[in-house]
Amino acid sequence: LLALMDSLPPNLRELNLNLRAAKLSNDDIKQFADKLPVNLEALSLDISSCSDINDEGIAAIARRIDFDKTGVEIRVANTKVSHATQSWYKTQAGLRERRLQAATTIQAAYRGILARRRFREIMEREKKREQERRRREEGKRKAAEQEEARRKAKEEEEARRRAAEEEDSRRKVELEGGGQ
């Protein structure tokens, strides 16, 4: 067991060991516990029918593991582990499970809040873009109207100039024709 534990990578996240009916003592379990990777996220250990294991061995594992961060499943049937210790372990495992469920619920709610916030931000950006597009279109429309008004004014001015020239030419012809 110790040779196996010495060969485990230090960044191991999950460990699943079936040591059912192995000839293990509490000292073996204590040494096993001391070698558990620090960042372990899940431990599944079957020490059922290891008849020399009692509360002391389980306590060594419990001291090493942070039940808030590590999912733990230890099977201890047919050992000397007391019912009180088994109940304590099950309570710890249940608390962690409830905390995880609560955390999952909170994360889901938070994701929903973030999604709504992102949606509002996107909608605000789109609204601003639309307003800016409308302002540009309105500016183009006004510029086109002004250009059209200038063009019409120029045409009217040109028409008045031609009419005045024609009037001048007509008068000149009348004057020249009347003087003969």
PDB file of C-alpha atoms in Angstrom:
ATOM      1  CA  LEU A   1       0.000   0.000   0.000  1.00  0.00           C
ATOM      2  CA  LEU A   2       2.761   2.438   0.896  1.00  0.00           C
ATOM      3  CA  ALA A   3       4.657   1.709  -2.329  1.00  0.00           C
ATOM      4  CA  LEU A   4       1.449   2.480  -4.225  1.00  0.00           C
ATOM      5  CA  MET A   5       0.912   5.706  -2.299  1.00  0.00           C
ATOM      6  CA  ASP A   6       4.527   6.773  -2.920  1.00  0.00           C
ATOM      7  CA  SER A   7       4.002   6.346  -6.669  1.00  0.00           C
ATOM      8  CA  LEU A   8       0.885   8.573  -6.845  1.00  0.00           C
ATOM      9  CA  PRO A   9       1.334  11.911  -8.579  1.00  0.00           C
ATOM     10  CA  PRO A  10       1.110  14.905  -6.207  1.00  0.00           C
ATOM     11  CA  ASN A  11      -1.573  16.570  -8.344  1.00  0.00           C
ATOM     12  CA  LEU A  12      -3.896  13.543  -8.263  1.00  0.00           C
ATOM     13  CA  ARG A  13      -7.513  14.685  -8.016  1.00  0.00           C
ATOM     14  CA  GLU A  14      -9.377  11.373  -7.671  1.00  0.00           C
ATOM     15  CA  LEU A  15      -8.401   8.130  -5.939  1.00  0.00           C
ATOM     16  CA  ASN A  16     -10.444   4.917  -5.996  1.00  0.00           C
ATOM     17  CA  LEU A  17      -8.970   2.002  -4.031  1.00  0.00           C
ATOM     18  CA  ASN A  18     -10.517  -1.392  -3.368  1.00  0.00           C
ATOM     19  CA  LEU A  19      -8.632  -2.902  -0.430  1.00  0.00           C
ATOM     20  CA  ARG A  20     -11.426  -5.250   0.604  1.00  0.00           C
ATOM     21  CA  ALA A  21     -10.203  -8.005   2.933  1.00  0.00           C
ATOM     22  CA  ALA A  22      -6.581  -6.818   2.734  1.00  0.00           C
ATOM     23  CA  LYS A  23      -4.380  -7.463   5.742  1.00  0.00           C
ATOM     24  CA  LEU A  24      -4.193  -3.847   6.883  1.00  0.00           C
ATOM     25  CA  SER A  25      -3.679  -2.331  10.314  1.00  0.00           C
ATOM     26  CA  ASN A  26      -4.537   1.082  11.707  1.00  0.00           C
ATOM     27  CA  ASP A  27      -0.854   2.006  11.298  1.00  0.00           C
ATOM     28  CA  ASP A  28      -1.099   1.153   7.590  1.00  0.00           C
ATOM     29  CA  ILE A  29      -4.158   3.373   7.284  1.00  0.00           C
ATOM     30  CA  LYS A  30      -2.411   6.200   9.179  1.00  0.00           C
ATOM     31  CA  GLN A  31       0.556   6.025   6.795  1.00  0.00           C
ATOM     32  CA  PHE A  32      -1.872   5.847   3.882  1.00  0.00           C
ATOM     33  CA  ALA A  33      -3.645   8.979   5.158  1.00  0.00           C
ATOM     34  CA  ASP A  34      -0.337  10.848   5.547  1.00  0.00           C
ATOM     35  CA  LYS A  35       0.457  10.211   1.883  1.00  0.00           C
ATOM     36  CA  LEU A  36      -2.897  11.326   0.451  1.00  0.00           C
ATOM     37  CA  PRO A  37      -2.392  14.115  -2.118  1.00  0.00           C
ATOM     38  CA  VAL A  38      -3.237  17.548  -0.731  1.00  0.00           C
ATOM     39  CA  ASN A  39      -5.494  18.565  -3.649  1.00  0.00           C
ATOM     40  CA  LEU A  40      -7.524  15.370  -3.674  1.00  0.00           C
ATOM     41  CA  GLU A  41     -11.117  16.081  -4.745  1.00  0.00           C
ATOM     42  CA  ALA A  42     -12.571  12.561  -4.455  1.00  0.00           C
ATOM     43  CA  LEU A  43     -11.602   9.516  -2.400  1.00  0.00           C
ATOM     44  CA  SER A  44     -13.355   6.172  -2.709  1.00  0.00           C
ATOM     45  CA  LEU A  45     -11.910   3.595  -0.346  1.00  0.00           C
ATOM     46  CA  ASP A  46     -13.245   0.109   0.278  1.00  0.00           C
ATOM     47  CA  ILE A  47     -11.686  -1.403   3.405  1.00  0.00           C
ATOM     48  CA  SER A  48     -14.569  -3.762   4.060  1.00  0.00           C
ATOM     49  CA  SER A  49     -13.570  -6.988   5.819  1.00  0.00           C
ATOM     50  CA  CYS A  50     -10.243  -5.513   6.957  1.00  0.00           C
ATOM     51  CA  SER A  51     -10.845  -6.843  10.428  1.00  0.00           C
ATOM     52  CA  ASP A  52      -7.983  -4.977  12.175  1.00  0.00           C
ATOM     53  CA  ILE A  53      -9.205  -1.499  11.167  1.00  0.00           C
ATOM     54  CA  ASN A  54     -11.081   0.487  13.816  1.00  0.00           C
ATOM     55  CA  ASP A  55     -11.983   4.103  14.670  1.00  0.00           C
ATOM     56  CA  GLU A  56      -8.326   5.043  14.987  1.00  0.00           C
ATOM     57  CA  GLY A  57      -7.626   4.303  11.302  1.00  0.00           C
ATOM     58  CA  ILE A  58     -10.704   6.207  10.132  1.00  0.00           C
ATOM     59  CA  ALA A  59      -9.785   9.135  12.409  1.00  0.00           C
ATOM     60  CA  ALA A  60      -6.376   9.356  10.678  1.00  0.00           C
ATOM     61  CA  ILE A  61      -8.100   9.682   7.306  1.00  0.00           C
ATOM     62  CA  ALA A  62     -10.612  12.206   8.692  1.00  0.00           C
ATOM     63  CA  ARG A  63      -7.793  14.392  10.076  1.00  0.00           C
ATOM     64  CA  ARG A  64      -6.075  14.481   6.679  1.00  0.00           C
ATOM     65  CA  ILE A  65      -9.139  15.210   4.526  1.00  0.00           C
ATOM     66  CA  ASP A  66     -11.088  18.448   4.254  1.00  0.00           C
ATOM     67  CA  PHE A  67     -14.639  17.152   3.884  1.00  0.00           C
ATOM     68  CA  ASP A  68     -15.704  20.530   2.445  1.00  0.00           C
ATOM     69  CA  LYS A  69     -13.341  20.104  -0.505  1.00  0.00           C
ATOM     70  CA  THR A  70     -13.094  16.342  -0.921  1.00  0.00           C
ATOM     71  CA  GLY A  71     -15.854  13.901  -1.758  1.00  0.00           C
ATOM     72  CA  VAL A  72     -15.295  10.848   0.422  1.00  0.00           C
ATOM     73  CA  GLU A  73     -16.763   7.378   0.242  1.00  0.00           C
ATOM     74  CA  ILE A  74     -15.353   4.833   2.667  1.00  0.00           C
ATOM     75  CA  ARG A  75     -16.839   1.359   2.924  1.00  0.00           C
ATOM     76  CA  VAL A  76     -16.121  -0.215   6.326  1.00  0.00           C
ATOM     77  CA  ALA A  77     -18.431  -3.254   6.555  1.00  0.00           C
ATOM     78  CA  ASN A  78     -17.044  -6.095   8.668  1.00  0.00           C
ATOM     79  CA  THR A  79     -14.387  -3.938  10.358  1.00  0.00           C
ATOM     80  CA  LYS A  80     -14.037  -2.784  13.970  1.00  0.00           C
ATOM     81  CA  VAL A  81     -15.111   0.758  13.096  1.00  0.00           C
ATOM     82  CA  SER A  82     -17.795   1.746  15.594  1.00  0.00           C
ATOM     83  CA  HIS A  83     -21.326   2.703  14.581  1.00  0.00           C
ATOM     84  CA  ALA A  84     -20.724   6.154  16.101  1.00  0.00           C
ATOM     85  CA  THR A  85     -17.729   6.753  13.817  1.00  0.00           C
ATOM     86  CA  GLN A  86     -19.627   5.405  10.810  1.00  0.00           C
ATOM     87  CA  SER A  87     -22.518   7.769  11.634  1.00  0.00           C
ATOM     88  CA  TRP A  88     -20.123  10.709  12.009  1.00  0.00           C
ATOM     89  CA  TYR A  89     -18.495   9.913   8.664  1.00  0.00           C
ATOM     90  CA  LYS A  90     -21.906   9.605   6.955  1.00  0.00           C
ATOM     91  CA  THR A  91     -22.956  12.928   8.492  1.00  0.00           C
ATOM     92  CA  GLN A  92     -19.801  14.619   7.178  1.00  0.00           C
ATOM     93  CA  ALA A  93     -20.308  13.130   3.732  1.00  0.00           C
ATOM     94  CA  GLY A  94     -23.980  14.192   3.786  1.00  0.00           C
ATOM     95  CA  LEU A  95     -23.082  17.736   4.865  1.00  0.00           C
ATOM     96  CA  ARG A  96     -20.634  18.013   2.009  1.00  0.00           C
ATOM     97  CA  GLU A  97     -23.242  16.746  -0.416  1.00  0.00           C
ATOM     98  CA  ARG A  98     -25.788  19.291   0.849  1.00  0.00           C
ATOM     99  CA  ARG A  99     -23.182  22.065   0.646  1.00  0.00           C
ATOM    100  CA  LEU A 100     -22.381  21.043  -2.911  1.00  0.00           C
ATOM    101  CA  GLN A 101     -26.062  21.066  -3.816  1.00  0.00           C
ATOM    102  CA  ALA A 102     -26.467  24.500  -2.225  1.00  0.00           C
ATOM    103  CA  ALA A 103     -23.360  25.752  -4.005  1.00  0.00           C
ATOM    104  CA  THR A 104     -24.657  24.369  -7.285  1.00  0.00           C
ATOM    105  CA  THR A 105     -27.972  26.142  -6.733  1.00  0.00           C
ATOM    106  CA  ILE A 106     -26.190  29.385  -5.879  1.00  0.00           C
ATOM    107  CA  GLN A 107     -23.936  29.049  -8.923  1.00  0.00           C
ATOM    108  CA  ALA A 108     -26.944  28.455 -11.155  1.00  0.00           C
ATOM    109  CA  ALA A 109     -28.682  31.518  -9.714  1.00  0.00           C
ATOM    110  CA  TYR A 110     -25.517  33.575 -10.110  1.00  0.00           C
ATOM    111  CA  ARG A 111     -25.120  32.395 -13.700  1.00  0.00           C
ATOM    112  CA  GLY A 112     -28.723  33.443 -14.285  1.00  0.00           C
ATOM    113  CA  ILE A 113     -28.013  36.873 -12.814  1.00  0.00           C
ATOM    114  CA  LEU A 114     -24.894  37.207 -14.943  1.00  0.00           C
ATOM    115  CA  ALA A 115     -26.774  36.067 -18.031  1.00  0.00           C
ATOM    116  CA  ARG A 116     -29.527  38.623 -17.405  1.00  0.00           C
ATOM    117  CA  ARG A 117     -26.906  41.318 -16.790  1.00  0.00           C
ATOM    118  CA  ARG A 118     -25.075  40.386 -20.002  1.00  0.00           C
ATOM    119  CA  PHE A 119     -28.379  40.356 -21.875  1.00  0.00           C
ATOM    120  CA  ARG A 120     -29.225  43.847 -20.555  1.00  0.00           C
ATOM    121  CA  GLU A 121     -25.742  45.089 -21.507  1.00  0.00           C
ATOM    122  CA  ILE A 122     -26.100  43.642 -24.997  1.00  0.00           C
ATOM    123  CA  MET A 123     -29.559  45.153 -25.365  1.00  0.00           C
ATOM    124  CA  GLU A 124     -28.268  48.553 -24.173  1.00  0.00           C
ATOM    125  CA  ARG A 125     -25.402  48.390 -26.679  1.00  0.00           C
ATOM    126  CA  GLU A 126     -27.823  47.437 -29.437  1.00  0.00           C
ATOM    127  CA  LYS A 127     -30.164  50.255 -28.404  1.00  0.00           C
ATOM    128  CA  LYS A 128     -27.285  52.753 -28.527  1.00  0.00           C
ATOM    129  CA  ARG A 129     -26.168  51.412 -31.900  1.00  0.00           C
ATOM    130  CA  GLU A 130     -29.718  51.756 -33.228  1.00  0.00           C
ATOM    131  CA  GLN A 131     -29.976  55.310 -31.873  1.00  0.00           C
ATOM    132  CA  GLU A 132     -26.643  56.185 -33.457  1.00  0.00           C
ATOM    133  CA  ARG A 133     -27.746  54.629 -36.762  1.00  0.00           C
ATOM    134  CA  ARG A 134     -30.959  56.646 -36.649  1.00  0.00           C
ATOM    135  CA  ARG A 135     -29.012  59.846 -35.868  1.00  0.00           C
ATOM    136  CA  ARG A 136     -26.737  59.185 -38.861  1.00  0.00           C
ATOM    137  CA  GLU A 137     -29.737  58.472 -41.112  1.00  0.00           C
ATOM    138  CA  GLU A 138     -31.475  61.644 -39.858  1.00  0.00           C
ATOM    139  CA  GLY A 139     -28.289  63.623 -40.509  1.00  0.00           C
ATOM    140  CA  LYS A 140     -28.057  62.186 -44.029  1.00  0.00           C
ATOM    141  CA  ARG A 141     -31.750  62.922 -44.640  1.00  0.00           C
ATOM    142  CA  LYS A 142     -31.353  66.539 -43.461  1.00  0.00           C
ATOM    143  CA  ALA A 143     -28.201  66.968 -45.545  1.00  0.00           C
ATOM    144  CA  ALA A 144     -30.062  65.606 -48.585  1.00  0.00           C
ATOM    145  CA  GLU A 145     -32.996  67.970 -47.911  1.00  0.00           C
ATOM    146  CA  GLN A 146     -30.633  70.932 -47.602  1.00  0.00           C
ATOM    147  CA  GLU A 147     -28.835  69.921 -50.794  1.00  0.00           C
ATOM    148  CA  GLU A 148     -32.203  69.614 -52.560  1.00  0.00           C
ATOM    149  CA  ALA A 149     -33.253  73.055 -51.261  1.00  0.00           C
ATOM    150  CA  ARG A 150     -29.945  74.556 -52.487  1.00  0.00           C
ATOM    151  CA  ARG A 151     -30.393  72.865 -55.881  1.00  0.00           C
ATOM    152  CA  LYS A 152     -33.963  74.212 -56.188  1.00  0.00           C
ATOM    153  CA  ALA A 153     -32.859  77.680 -55.108  1.00  0.00           C
ATOM    154  CA  LYS A 154     -30.088  77.561 -57.696  1.00  0.00           C
ATOM    155  CA  GLU A 155     -32.542  76.407 -60.381  1.00  0.00           C
ATOM    156  CA  GLU A 156     -34.988  79.188 -59.425  1.00  0.00           C
ATOM    157  CA  GLU A 157     -32.171  81.732 -59.476  1.00  0.00           C
ATOM    158  CA  GLU A 158     -31.068  80.413 -62.884  1.00  0.00           C
ATOM    159  CA  ALA A 159     -34.680  80.578 -64.141  1.00  0.00           C
ATOM    160  CA  ARG A 160     -35.013  84.197 -62.883  1.00  0.00           C
ATOM    161  CA  ARG A 161     -31.688  85.097 -64.515  1.00  0.00           C
ATOM    162  CA  ARG A 162     -32.807  83.573 -67.846  1.00  0.00           C
ATOM    163  CA  ALA A 163     -36.178  85.281 -67.585  1.00  0.00           C
ATOM    164  CA  ALA A 164     -34.429  88.593 -66.882  1.00  0.00           C
ATOM    165  CA  GLU A 165     -32.078  88.048 -69.831  1.00  0.00           C
ATOM    166  CA  GLU A 166     -35.016  87.206 -72.076  1.00  0.00           C
ATOM    167  CA  GLU A 167     -36.838  90.300 -70.842  1.00  0.00           C
ATOM    168  CA  ASP A 168     -33.748  92.390 -71.493  1.00  0.00           C
ATOM    169  CA  SER A 169     -33.384  90.875 -74.985  1.00  0.00           C
ATOM    170  CA  ARG A 170     -37.064  91.503 -75.731  1.00  0.00           C
ATOM    171  CA  ARG A 171     -36.822  95.128 -74.598  1.00  0.00           C
ATOM    172  CA  LYS A 172     -33.679  95.597 -76.592  1.00  0.00           C
ATOM    173  CA  VAL A 173     -35.414  94.240 -79.689  1.00  0.00           C
ATOM    174  CA  GLU A 174     -38.390  96.531 -79.037  1.00  0.00           C
ATOM    175  CA  LEU A 175     -36.134  99.500 -78.582  1.00  0.00           C
ATOM    176  CA  GLU A 176     -34.178  98.706 -81.666  1.00  0.00           C
ATOM    177  CA  GLY A 177     -37.344  97.978 -83.647  1.00  0.00           C
ATOM    178  CA  GLY A 178     -39.076 101.103 -82.357  1.00  0.00           C
ATOM    179  CA  GLY A 179     -36.157 103.338 -83.263  1.00  0.00           C
ATOM    180  CA  GLN A 180     -36.296 102.448 -86.970  1.00  0.00           C
TER     181      GLN A 180
END
